[in-house]
Amino acid sequence: MFLPSINTTGEDLYEVVVETPWLSTISSPGLQQTLTRIPGVMKLVKFASAAVLAAIGGQVAADSTFSPARPPAVPLAVRNPYLNVWLNGQENGPHGILPGQWPKFWATGIQGWQGFVKVDDQVYNWMGGAPGAPNADQLSLEYTSTRSIFKMSVAGKVDMRIEFLSPVYPEDLKRQSIPFSYINVAVKSRDGKSHKVQLYSDVSGEWASGDGQAVIQWNTSTTSGVRNHKFWKQKQAVFQEDGENAAWGSWYWSTRDQSGVSYKIGADVDVRGQFLKQGTLDNQVDNQFRAVSDRWPVFALSRDLGIVQGNWAETIFTIGVAQQDSIQWVGQADQPQSVPSLWTSYFDNERDLVNFFYQDYDNAMHAANQLDTRIQRDSVAAAGQDYATITTLAVRQTFGAFAYTGTASNPLIFLKEISSNSDIQTVDVIFPAFPILLYLNPNLLKYLLEPLLINDRYHYPNDWAQHDLGRFPRAIGYPGGNDEHMPLEECGNMIIMMLAYSQLKHDDKYLSDNWDLLVKWAQYMIKDAKIPASQLSTDDFAGHLANQTNLAIKGIIALRAMSDVASRAGHKDESSKYSTLAKEYLDFWTKHGVNEEAGHTMLQYDNKDSYGLLYNIYPDKLLGLNFVPQKIYDMQSKFYLQTKKKYGVILDTRNVWTKVDWELFAAAVAKPDTQSMFISNIAKWINETPTWRAFTDLYDVNTGGYPGGLQFTARPVVGAAFSLLALKK
């Protein structure tokens, strides 16, 4: 049959020839990928635009409201670099609509996650891109720091509330170390009448491997009242990845084993088809272990809710991955060591881990409510609702880049530089993220820096701080010193972050224990901070540049910070040396880095036509140094207002791009009207951007779009959103 004709432009026209009559109900997002996975599709003649697909897919772009904004992508299950699943917006199409498209891994591969609901014998789709049922009508999306909450109406008969909870426990390492996430699906009558309701959800083998040809295995069992579907890649490759997905570990998809629950494991069309026809599953398991893309094995759970009336009927599911070993790391030893996942210090086995997390839902909700309230309250008090719009979207994304490892007595956190190049423990990615850690728990910063300090001390040959420790999940370092060199950048970052931690925790011993490294880095800054040689800064995508004013001021502030470090570390006799040099360098910087006539600092010394965000003065205020003259802050505040574009202020005169993290550093130390400009423009960008992947930190200030092919998405650098709150702390 042919899909019904639609009035379109020539570019919109297309034809699909199929043998299965229900294909015309397929929803628009992900149509192309879905078609390739459906038996009976004979030909796809031409592809449709988003507008046409919305017309054939039901109310795909329903009149959903969004609070506090319509994000470019919605975090669904975001707890670590491998459990990092999003509802992407559609390129040139709707954003934030759950029914009708596949959730995606941060790297954009499909993570098959399907939901159906049967109301009075009619089935509707509330999540996922599988065919067979019209979409439920999404009414709203709300996001908080820890949750994404969708509300839907199903045929005007019942209301649904689908709540994705990825809890964040800043001070509870046991719970924070568990890479699992919750989904609570609640149903109640909308029209006041009684309705018969059955609920269904499945996940696909795509979660276990980014390689569609990889063979996976599975089983199902009930333990302590929890039904667990377990599935894993048959040939485990520890510390390897398949397209950014982990090539090792076991996945668990679970719900409570209670009245009305049924299950099935098998081919997607068989399993989903059974629920579509019968509203239940037959508790059978297809034991033909096979490749992810071979008849698409899915792991389904269903619950017959019986008659639903006025009260919410809730069903809780959990999804997560368990890895005994998390990271390969070269620490003090000469050879790489396997570092266990931190959860192994608290649980004897995976079964106990999975069951604990499921049974802990009430505690997770309580903790989430407290954190959500705290961040919302503090953000509004600091800079208004627009600021809360930014901070609340940044929390899960930042923490989703962390892997918790080691032991309870010696925890280590490893960071993945998601999306740009997946380096591990990148210093200039930790640096923009560190305000959220200072705000929530400075100990987390210490656990992040420790792997760098140890590897640097025993294995890194250069006289500056190293850039990263390798490519995630292998933190093997650079014994040949051949990392990406950002010498002044990373030396300054390390000194600034270590002093900030010491100040907040009143831990001077931390500085004295690491005095050898701090002195080494300070010596490099003495050589290079005054007039920086041609080198990369954290904005490495812009290329090498000599005499960088913004980079120089970071080094100069870090030298001034070393004066305080020396006093705290028990080396007061060296304190004045650093402060004297810093003052001398600052005088030179002011003479050659400030265009007095134009009223702004320059991108390069004495290059009067250049300028940019002077975000590296933020640590001066953060550390309480009061070293940079206030007139510099005031001058920049005025200039930013004069040069702002639709969505912000350009990073520098080399392009029309900006970066969210550095704008927020600049905003934190700006005058109130300038701070408000930065924050309102970023919040506006979040709500309007045509970008469609997780919160990018790099965008075009005029269009709000991605610059060229660069896609800096889902990165933890958005922790910089907490720059204002870190200052207040």
XYZ file of C-alpha atoms in Angstrom:
729
model
C 0.000 0.000 0.000
C 0.985 3.649 -0.312
C 1.000 6.157 2.461
C -1.897 8.605 2.140
C -1.291 11.630 -0.021
C -0.380 14.850 1.733
C -0.271 18.398 0.458
C 3.429 19.238 0.407
C 6.093 21.054 -1.466
C 8.106 19.189 -4.052
C 10.918 18.693 -1.604
C 8.553 17.077 0.890
C 7.084 14.485 -1.476
C 7.881 10.821 -0.990
C 6.502 7.315 -1.392
C 6.895 4.167 0.679
C 5.758 0.814 -0.640
C 5.029 -1.700 2.110
C 3.337 -4.990 2.736
C 2.419 -4.315 6.348
C -0.659 -2.104 6.708
C 0.295 -0.721 10.109
C 3.439 0.931 8.769
C 1.489 4.052 7.881
C 1.124 4.698 11.609
C 4.872 4.870 12.099
C 5.941 8.070 13.803
C 8.336 10.486 12.210
C 11.527 10.745 14.250
C 13.843 7.918 13.376
C 11.650 6.756 10.472
C 14.599 5.988 8.238
C 16.372 3.858 10.840
C 13.145 2.154 11.805
C 12.280 1.242 8.204
C 15.538 -0.651 7.863
C 14.529 -2.802 10.834
C 11.010 -3.771 9.732
C 10.207 -6.851 7.625
C 8.036 -6.072 4.601
C 9.504 -2.773 3.527
C 10.136 -3.045 -0.210
C 11.183 0.398 -1.296
C 11.809 3.862 0.064
C 11.571 6.178 -2.930
C 12.103 9.548 -1.302
C 12.432 10.763 2.247
C 10.064 13.184 3.895
C 10.630 16.425 5.693
C 9.903 16.729 9.390
C 6.634 18.549 8.670
C 5.308 15.740 6.474
C 6.402 13.073 8.903
C 4.617 14.876 11.709
C 1.450 14.715 9.661
C 1.645 10.963 9.061
C 2.952 10.080 12.514
C 0.039 11.368 14.529
C 0.521 14.241 16.898
C 4.313 13.961 16.952
C 4.827 17.659 17.533
C 1.939 17.855 19.970
C 1.224 21.072 21.807
C 3.562 20.145 24.589
C 4.669 22.749 27.066
C 8.213 22.865 28.385
C 9.451 23.911 31.792
C 11.715 25.672 32.558
C 12.708 25.548 28.856
C 12.646 23.372 25.760
C 16.115 21.782 25.863
C 17.988 20.724 22.717
C 18.036 17.176 24.125
C 16.452 15.652 27.216
C 18.504 13.524 29.642
C 16.732 10.194 30.181
C 19.241 7.837 31.836
C 22.488 9.738 32.392
C 24.663 8.340 35.182
C 28.106 7.618 33.736
C 29.918 7.630 30.358
C 28.284 4.324 29.329
C 24.825 4.889 30.791
C 24.304 8.138 28.940
C 21.012 8.075 27.061
C 19.151 11.088 25.706
C 16.009 12.056 23.885
C 17.585 14.094 21.118
C 15.692 16.792 19.353
C 15.134 16.365 15.646
C 17.370 18.191 13.259
C 15.019 20.752 11.686
C 12.126 19.226 13.629
C 10.447 18.941 17.016
C 12.407 18.821 20.237
C 11.502 17.182 23.524
C 8.744 14.834 22.301
C 9.039 11.340 23.799
C 6.557 9.217 21.779
C 7.657 8.300 18.290
C 11.444 8.379 18.271
C 14.272 6.265 19.587
C 16.311 7.397 22.570
C 19.978 7.797 21.661
C 23.324 7.185 23.279
C 25.285 10.431 23.582
C 27.196 9.386 20.443
C 23.773 9.239 18.654
C 23.507 5.470 18.222
C 20.014 4.150 18.906
C 19.425 2.682 22.359
C 16.205 0.805 21.659
C 13.796 1.738 24.459
C 10.143 1.183 23.669
C 6.977 1.845 25.627
C 3.356 0.933 24.865
C 0.189 1.305 26.899
C -3.068 -0.509 26.193
C -6.196 1.343 27.289
C -9.536 -0.424 26.874
C -7.977 -2.760 24.265
C -6.443 0.032 22.173
C -2.624 0.335 22.182
C -0.711 3.623 22.183
C 2.988 4.482 21.991
C 4.410 6.529 24.882
C 8.108 6.084 24.035
C 10.237 4.770 21.202
C 10.170 4.497 17.442
C 8.562 1.069 16.983
C 5.524 0.866 14.714
C 2.146 -0.582 15.532
C 0.352 2.066 17.563
C -0.477 5.773 17.398
C 1.393 8.099 19.689
C 0.073 9.255 23.011
C -0.469 13.007 23.188
C 2.386 14.636 25.090
C 1.145 17.518 27.210
C 4.306 18.700 28.911
C 7.960 18.160 29.696
C 9.589 19.424 32.857
C 13.219 18.964 33.789
C 14.925 19.408 37.137
C 18.505 18.769 38.190
C 17.866 15.023 38.495
C 14.633 14.292 36.623
C 12.871 14.584 33.265
C 9.098 14.344 33.676
C 6.746 13.828 30.732
C 2.980 14.118 31.082
C 0.671 12.631 28.464
C -2.971 12.100 27.667
C -3.940 8.773 26.132
C -7.041 9.098 23.965
C -8.455 11.531 26.505
C -9.107 8.572 28.789
C -6.065 8.273 31.033
C -3.187 10.474 32.096
C 0.375 9.208 32.099
C 3.339 10.586 34.003
C 6.701 9.210 32.872
C 9.526 10.240 35.167
C 13.164 9.530 34.325
C 15.290 9.846 37.466
C 19.090 9.834 37.360
C 19.890 10.610 40.993
C 22.947 12.604 41.992
C 24.427 11.972 45.429
C 27.280 14.469 45.887
C 28.193 13.213 49.367
C 27.103 9.556 49.198
C 29.762 7.660 47.268
C 28.066 4.309 47.747
C 24.942 5.388 45.907
C 26.704 7.685 43.466
C 28.949 4.817 42.380
C 25.989 2.786 41.046
C 25.620 3.379 37.285
C 21.870 2.746 37.215
C 18.834 4.923 36.585
C 15.088 4.832 37.334
C 11.951 5.282 35.277
C 8.584 5.598 37.016
C 5.524 5.220 34.788
C 2.278 6.253 36.462
C -1.260 6.048 35.063
C -4.628 7.324 36.283
C -8.044 8.083 34.827
C -8.354 11.403 33.049
C -12.067 11.472 32.351
C -13.196 10.179 35.731
C -14.240 6.815 34.337
C -12.754 3.365 34.973
C -10.387 2.017 32.329
C -8.607 -1.255 31.719
C -4.866 -0.564 31.371
C -1.825 -2.683 30.514
C 1.684 -1.239 30.456
C 4.704 -2.378 28.430
C 8.361 -1.403 28.080
C 11.440 -3.047 26.590
C 15.099 -2.327 25.938
C 17.094 -3.735 23.026
C 20.453 -5.447 22.704
C 21.818 -2.158 21.359
C 22.546 -1.141 24.945
C 25.095 -3.976 25.266
C 27.223 -3.011 22.267
C 27.637 -0.291 19.697
C 28.480 -3.018 17.183
C 25.347 -4.416 15.557
C 27.230 -7.590 14.607
C 28.319 -8.350 18.171
C 26.718 -11.494 19.618
C 24.977 -11.019 22.943
C 23.646 -13.415 25.577
C 20.915 -13.038 28.154
C 18.897 -14.573 30.941
C 16.100 -13.608 33.292
C 15.533 -14.310 36.972
C 13.741 -13.118 40.066
C 15.693 -12.277 43.204
C 14.361 -10.600 46.341
C 11.128 -9.760 44.578
C 12.770 -8.078 41.565
C 12.507 -9.415 38.002
C 15.862 -8.860 36.269
C 16.581 -9.222 32.564
C 20.353 -9.523 32.253
C 22.146 -9.238 28.908
C 25.769 -8.820 27.866
C 28.206 -8.984 24.977
C 29.255 -12.609 24.527
C 32.923 -11.849 23.863
C 33.791 -9.371 26.576
C 36.617 -6.954 25.778
C 37.571 -5.262 29.031
C 38.695 -1.625 28.687
C 37.616 -1.577 25.040
C 34.767 0.246 23.331
C 32.393 -0.408 20.444
C 31.662 3.003 18.986
C 32.089 4.704 22.382
C 29.880 2.079 24.056
C 31.483 -0.228 26.608
C 32.569 -3.585 25.190
C 32.358 -5.204 28.641
C 29.941 -5.418 31.531
C 26.401 -6.711 32.096
C 23.194 -4.747 31.565
C 20.134 -5.119 33.776
C 16.550 -4.123 32.984
C 14.334 -4.679 36.009
C 10.964 -4.200 37.652
C 9.196 -5.483 40.740
C 7.930 -9.059 40.417
C 4.376 -8.290 41.459
C 0.825 -9.113 40.496
C 0.150 -8.560 36.796
C 3.812 -8.591 35.723
C 4.806 -10.689 32.718
C 7.920 -10.802 30.586
C 9.382 -12.014 27.317
C 12.780 -12.055 25.579
C 12.964 -12.467 21.827
C 12.823 -10.784 18.434
C 11.441 -7.262 18.540
C 8.550 -7.919 16.149
C 7.515 -11.059 18.042
C 7.741 -9.602 21.534
C 6.141 -6.268 20.743
C 3.622 -7.908 18.475
C 2.472 -10.182 21.287
C 1.746 -7.233 23.544
C 0.036 -5.306 20.752
C -2.347 -8.219 20.241
C -2.776 -9.574 23.745
C -1.834 -6.829 26.202
C 0.394 -9.274 28.069
C 3.492 -11.430 27.590
C 3.909 -15.190 27.843
C 6.996 -15.395 30.125
C 9.000 -17.137 27.401
C 12.693 -16.688 26.606
C 14.190 -17.105 23.142
C 17.563 -18.712 23.886
C 18.980 -18.316 20.390
C 21.813 -16.000 21.371
C 22.734 -13.873 18.386
C 23.976 -10.547 17.069
C 22.380 -7.300 18.175
C 20.978 -6.683 14.689
C 19.945 -10.300 14.037
C 16.173 -10.220 14.568
C 16.810 -7.477 17.138
C 16.502 -9.236 20.508
C 14.590 -7.151 23.053
C 14.021 -7.606 26.768
C 10.436 -6.832 27.646
C 8.495 -6.286 30.844
C 4.756 -5.778 31.074
C 2.295 -5.094 33.844
C -1.461 -5.458 33.795
C -2.701 -2.632 36.000
C -6.254 -3.929 35.925
C -8.898 -1.234 36.320
C -7.439 2.246 36.697
C -9.497 5.002 38.258
C -8.649 8.179 40.164
C -5.374 7.306 41.892
C -1.999 7.010 40.234
C -0.936 3.418 39.547
C 2.873 3.426 39.476
C 5.341 0.981 37.947
C 9.064 1.441 38.518
C 11.755 0.158 36.182
C 15.542 0.375 36.480
C 18.256 0.212 33.832
C 22.016 0.064 34.333
C 25.356 -1.539 33.621
C 27.578 -3.431 36.055
C 31.328 -3.650 35.422
C 33.628 -5.280 37.943
C 36.636 -3.353 36.624
C 36.111 0.184 35.446
C 39.392 1.772 34.375
C 42.900 0.751 33.364
C 45.345 3.133 35.018
C 49.064 3.661 35.381
C 49.520 5.038 38.869
C 52.609 4.604 40.997
C 53.397 1.209 39.444
C 55.171 0.912 36.101
C 52.509 -1.220 34.445
C 48.795 -0.549 33.904
C 46.557 -1.751 36.708
C 42.879 -2.663 36.639
C 40.935 -0.294 38.876
C 37.680 -1.800 40.212
C 34.371 -0.013 40.022
C 33.760 1.678 43.356
C 30.450 -0.142 43.854
C 32.387 -3.396 44.322
C 33.534 -2.052 47.695
C 29.941 -1.941 48.890
C 28.306 -4.962 47.230
C 29.431 -8.592 47.084
C 27.999 -9.250 43.638
C 25.953 -7.793 40.809
C 22.710 -9.330 42.067
C 23.000 -7.446 45.357
C 23.878 -4.254 43.483
C 20.854 -4.441 41.188
C 18.403 -5.323 43.941
C 19.716 -2.647 46.297
C 19.302 0.040 43.661
C 15.768 -1.057 42.830
C 14.678 -1.233 46.473
C 16.298 2.156 47.170
C 13.828 4.124 45.037
C 12.115 5.936 47.926
C 15.463 7.106 49.254
C 16.494 8.177 45.749
C 13.336 10.253 45.387
C 13.907 11.900 48.751
C 17.519 12.748 47.876
C 16.501 13.995 44.424
C 13.811 16.245 45.865
C 16.299 17.763 48.278
C 18.956 18.375 45.627
C 16.451 19.701 43.089
C 15.057 22.121 45.666
C 18.500 23.257 46.782
C 19.806 23.972 43.291
C 16.596 25.667 42.154
C 16.451 27.828 45.286
C 20.122 28.794 45.262
C 20.150 29.495 41.527
C 17.109 31.764 41.633
C 18.501 33.596 44.650
C 21.837 34.088 42.869
C 20.622 35.315 39.491
C 16.952 34.534 38.809
C 14.994 31.849 36.977
C 17.030 32.077 33.779
C 20.046 31.022 35.792
C 18.127 28.066 37.240
C 17.187 27.083 33.676
C 20.909 26.662 32.958
C 22.132 25.086 36.187
C 19.399 22.456 36.369
C 20.110 21.275 32.822
C 23.836 20.988 33.557
C 23.810 18.679 36.586
C 23.170 15.229 35.105
C 25.300 16.000 32.062
C 28.293 16.893 34.237
C 28.004 13.901 36.545
C 27.307 11.618 33.573
C 30.945 11.966 32.526
C 32.320 10.486 35.771
C 33.321 6.885 36.508
C 33.665 6.094 40.209
C 36.453 3.644 40.981
C 38.859 2.437 43.632
C 37.829 1.572 47.172
C 35.728 3.181 49.864
C 38.887 4.287 51.665
C 40.646 5.456 48.485
C 38.085 6.541 45.879
C 39.206 7.774 42.479
C 37.019 9.471 39.888
C 37.874 9.321 36.196
C 36.357 11.730 33.689
C 35.580 11.094 30.049
C 35.873 14.089 27.744
C 32.667 13.127 26.040
C 32.149 13.912 22.334
C 35.196 16.042 21.470
C 37.811 13.275 21.551
C 36.987 11.100 24.586
C 40.262 11.769 26.371
C 40.374 10.674 29.984
C 41.090 13.080 32.851
C 41.560 16.134 30.623
C 42.734 18.913 32.933
C 41.196 21.741 30.925
C 37.869 19.921 30.940
C 37.974 19.345 34.681
C 38.731 23.055 35.112
C 35.472 24.451 33.661
C 33.544 21.682 35.421
C 35.041 22.292 38.845
C 32.620 25.027 40.042
C 29.830 22.450 40.400
C 32.164 20.278 42.493
C 33.132 23.186 44.733
C 29.440 23.941 45.209
C 28.271 20.381 45.886
C 31.284 18.620 47.435
C 34.940 19.701 47.006
C 36.102 16.170 47.871
C 34.954 15.099 44.411
C 37.512 17.479 42.910
C 40.250 15.873 45.001
C 39.230 12.396 43.787
C 39.418 13.656 40.180
C 42.850 15.242 40.516
C 44.484 12.360 42.378
C 45.037 10.075 39.335
C 46.719 12.977 37.533
C 48.958 13.848 40.460
C 50.146 10.285 40.949
C 50.782 9.587 37.273
C 52.479 12.940 36.784
C 54.797 12.416 39.743
C 56.015 8.968 38.661
C 55.701 8.863 34.883
C 55.405 12.245 33.143
C 58.771 13.614 31.945
C 57.899 17.212 31.017
C 58.324 20.146 33.372
C 54.704 21.245 33.006
C 51.388 19.638 33.910
C 50.122 17.032 31.491
C 46.984 17.544 29.447
C 45.239 14.197 30.054
C 45.915 10.530 30.851
C 45.029 8.857 27.552
C 41.791 7.780 25.958
C 38.913 6.593 28.100
C 38.817 4.008 29.668
C 42.624 3.537 29.525
C 44.404 6.070 31.740
C 47.894 4.912 30.853
C 49.409 8.392 30.645
C 52.262 9.627 28.478
C 55.636 8.364 29.714
C 57.140 9.769 26.519
C 55.633 13.187 27.229
C 53.740 13.117 23.933
C 50.351 14.303 25.124
C 48.604 17.340 23.603
C 50.736 20.136 24.988
C 48.913 22.988 26.718
C 51.665 23.783 29.203
C 50.652 27.160 30.580
C 46.966 26.259 30.504
C 47.307 23.080 32.536
C 49.885 24.389 35.025
C 47.602 27.270 35.853
C 44.526 25.055 36.041
C 46.119 22.587 38.447
C 47.437 25.227 40.853
C 44.139 27.121 40.870
C 42.010 24.020 41.447
C 44.264 22.626 44.154
C 44.275 25.896 46.085
C 40.483 26.173 45.749
C 40.071 22.701 47.238
C 42.492 23.464 50.065
C 40.684 26.678 50.920
C 37.221 25.128 51.087
C 38.318 22.021 52.995
C 40.909 23.786 55.176
C 43.348 21.126 54.011
C 46.824 22.644 53.903
C 48.392 19.192 54.088
C 47.050 18.527 50.582
C 49.275 21.324 49.296
C 52.333 20.330 51.312
C 51.999 16.704 50.163
C 52.040 17.864 46.533
C 54.530 20.707 46.916
C 57.024 19.071 44.551
C 54.584 19.192 41.638
C 53.249 22.639 42.462
C 56.764 24.095 42.499
C 57.612 22.419 39.191
C 54.554 23.939 37.535
C 55.179 27.345 39.090
C 58.698 27.334 37.662
C 57.278 26.754 34.198
C 54.864 29.650 34.645
C 57.692 31.913 35.721
C 59.256 31.207 32.317
C 56.130 31.432 30.168
C 53.272 33.334 31.850
C 54.564 36.856 31.206
C 54.840 36.458 27.419
C 53.266 33.138 26.399
C 54.964 31.332 23.548
C 52.918 30.082 20.606
C 50.824 27.281 22.055
C 47.359 25.853 22.482
C 44.968 26.996 25.155
C 41.878 25.100 26.250
C 40.184 26.493 23.135
C 42.420 24.248 21.068
C 39.941 24.101 18.183
C 40.997 27.693 17.425
C 44.623 26.638 16.943
C 48.018 27.805 18.212
C 48.553 31.435 19.075
C 51.426 33.393 20.633
C 51.070 36.175 23.217
C 47.579 35.134 24.290
C 46.364 37.733 26.761
C 43.704 35.568 28.341
C 46.121 32.660 28.717
C 48.764 34.946 30.212
C 46.416 36.251 32.899
C 45.606 32.697 33.955
C 49.292 32.008 34.471
C 49.827 35.307 36.271
C 46.871 34.698 38.615
C 48.177 31.175 39.261
C 51.579 32.650 40.158
C 49.859 34.948 42.621
C 47.952 31.933 43.934
C 51.299 30.184 44.484
C 52.101 32.825 47.059
C 49.149 31.584 49.099
C 49.999 27.969 48.320
C 53.520 28.463 49.661
C 52.226 29.950 52.908
C 49.692 27.178 53.381
C 52.147 24.418 52.463
C 54.712 25.493 55.046
C 57.040 27.399 52.710
C 56.345 30.975 53.738
C 59.874 32.017 52.837
C 58.970 31.510 49.163
C 55.634 33.281 49.292
C 56.868 36.777 48.510
C 58.849 35.546 45.501
C 55.662 34.498 43.741
C 53.631 37.551 44.693
C 56.392 39.917 43.574
C 56.748 38.202 40.194
C 52.976 38.097 39.732
C 52.722 41.859 40.342
C 55.539 42.546 37.881
C 53.888 40.337 35.256
C 50.502 41.949 35.836
C 51.947 45.416 35.193
C 53.392 44.173 31.891
C 50.099 42.453 31.022
C 48.116 45.622 31.694
C 50.419 47.688 29.467
C 50.371 45.296 26.510
C 47.079 43.462 26.947
C 44.617 46.338 27.421
C 43.379 48.613 24.667
C 42.601 51.666 26.771
C 41.128 53.672 23.899
C 38.661 50.987 22.838
C 37.932 49.926 26.428
C 38.705 46.216 26.275
C 41.460 43.676 26.698
C 42.992 42.195 23.580
C 43.204 38.617 22.378
C 46.955 39.099 21.780
C 49.414 41.540 23.247
C 49.410 44.837 21.290
C 46.897 43.558 18.704
C 44.405 46.381 19.135
C 41.786 45.013 16.742
C 41.473 41.731 18.634
C 39.408 40.913 21.706
C 37.582 38.090 23.418
C 36.074 36.790 26.627
C 38.440 37.430 29.505
C 37.153 34.412 31.395
C 40.455 33.590 33.063
C 40.089 36.392 35.616
C 37.362 34.333 37.320
C 39.857 32.451 39.570
C 41.051 35.777 41.005
C 37.606 36.287 42.564
C 37.066 32.612 43.315
C 40.278 32.344 45.335
C 39.719 35.687 47.034
C 43.027 37.064 45.774
C 41.682 40.506 44.765
C 44.745 40.778 42.591
C 43.385 42.007 39.255
C 42.278 45.673 39.501
C 38.496 46.116 39.661
C 38.663 48.560 36.752
C 39.537 45.597 34.477
C 36.370 43.793 35.523
C 34.264 46.917 35.061
C 35.800 47.698 31.674
C 35.084 44.196 30.383
C 31.525 44.270 31.723
C 30.812 47.423 29.743
C 32.460 46.048 26.612
C 30.517 42.792 26.674
C 27.256 44.748 26.643
C 28.465 46.736 23.639
C 29.477 43.686 21.595
C 26.801 41.115 22.484
C 25.015 39.244 19.723
C 21.665 37.437 19.702
C 22.778 34.521 21.856
C 25.807 35.914 23.648
C 29.299 37.306 23.240
C 31.855 35.810 20.856
C 34.682 33.803 22.369
C 37.193 35.921 20.445
C 37.639 37.745 17.162
C 38.795 34.651 15.306
C 35.202 33.490 14.798
C 31.505 33.939 15.614
C 31.480 31.094 18.114
C 31.101 31.274 21.837
C 31.390 28.776 24.677
C 28.830 28.417 27.422
C 31.393 27.558 30.085
C 33.542 30.618 29.508
C 30.562 32.934 29.170
C 29.451 31.786 32.604
C 32.927 32.330 34.063
C 32.815 35.859 32.626
C 29.270 36.397 33.896
C 30.175 35.364 37.436
C 32.586 38.280 37.848
C 30.697 40.864 35.792
C 28.503 43.767 36.852
C 24.843 42.827 37.501
C 23.475 44.093 34.173
C 26.210 42.302 32.210
C 25.761 39.146 34.252
C 22.042 39.266 33.532
C 22.741 39.674 29.803
C 24.938 36.594 29.672
C 22.502 34.459 31.641
C 19.349 35.544 29.808
C 20.973 34.972 26.409
C 22.165 31.480 27.336
C 18.724 30.578 28.718
C 17.173 31.930 25.525
C 19.599 29.846 23.481
C 18.655 26.679 25.406
C 14.999 27.293 24.598
C 15.469 28.244 20.941
C 18.611 26.548 19.615
C 18.220 24.445 16.478
C 20.929 22.145 17.829
C 19.503 18.760 18.638
C 22.016 16.948 20.811
C 22.818 17.267 24.486
C 23.676 20.775 25.764
C 26.603 21.823 23.600
C 29.189 24.174 25.048
C 30.141 25.604 21.637
C 27.682 27.428 19.387
C 27.228 30.283 16.910
C 26.216 33.500 18.692
C 24.094 34.627 15.749
C 22.215 31.477 14.753
C 22.500 29.379 17.907
C 23.563 26.441 15.749
C 26.587 24.141 15.748
C 29.681 25.699 14.159
C 30.552 23.579 11.148
C 31.224 19.947 11.952
C 32.266 20.565 15.545
C 29.935 18.900 17.992
C 30.924 19.597 21.569
C 27.933 17.871 23.102
C 27.120 16.158 26.397
C 30.434 17.361 27.845
C 30.963 17.874 31.578
C 32.282 21.403 31.028
C 28.724 22.667 31.573
C 29.520 22.318 35.277
C 30.753 25.874 34.745
C 27.111 26.884 35.089
C 27.759 26.811 38.826
C 30.440 29.517 38.652
C 28.184 32.022 40.436
C 27.221 29.567 43.170
C 30.826 28.524 43.716
C 31.727 32.179 44.253
C 28.975 32.599 46.811
C 30.129 29.508 48.672
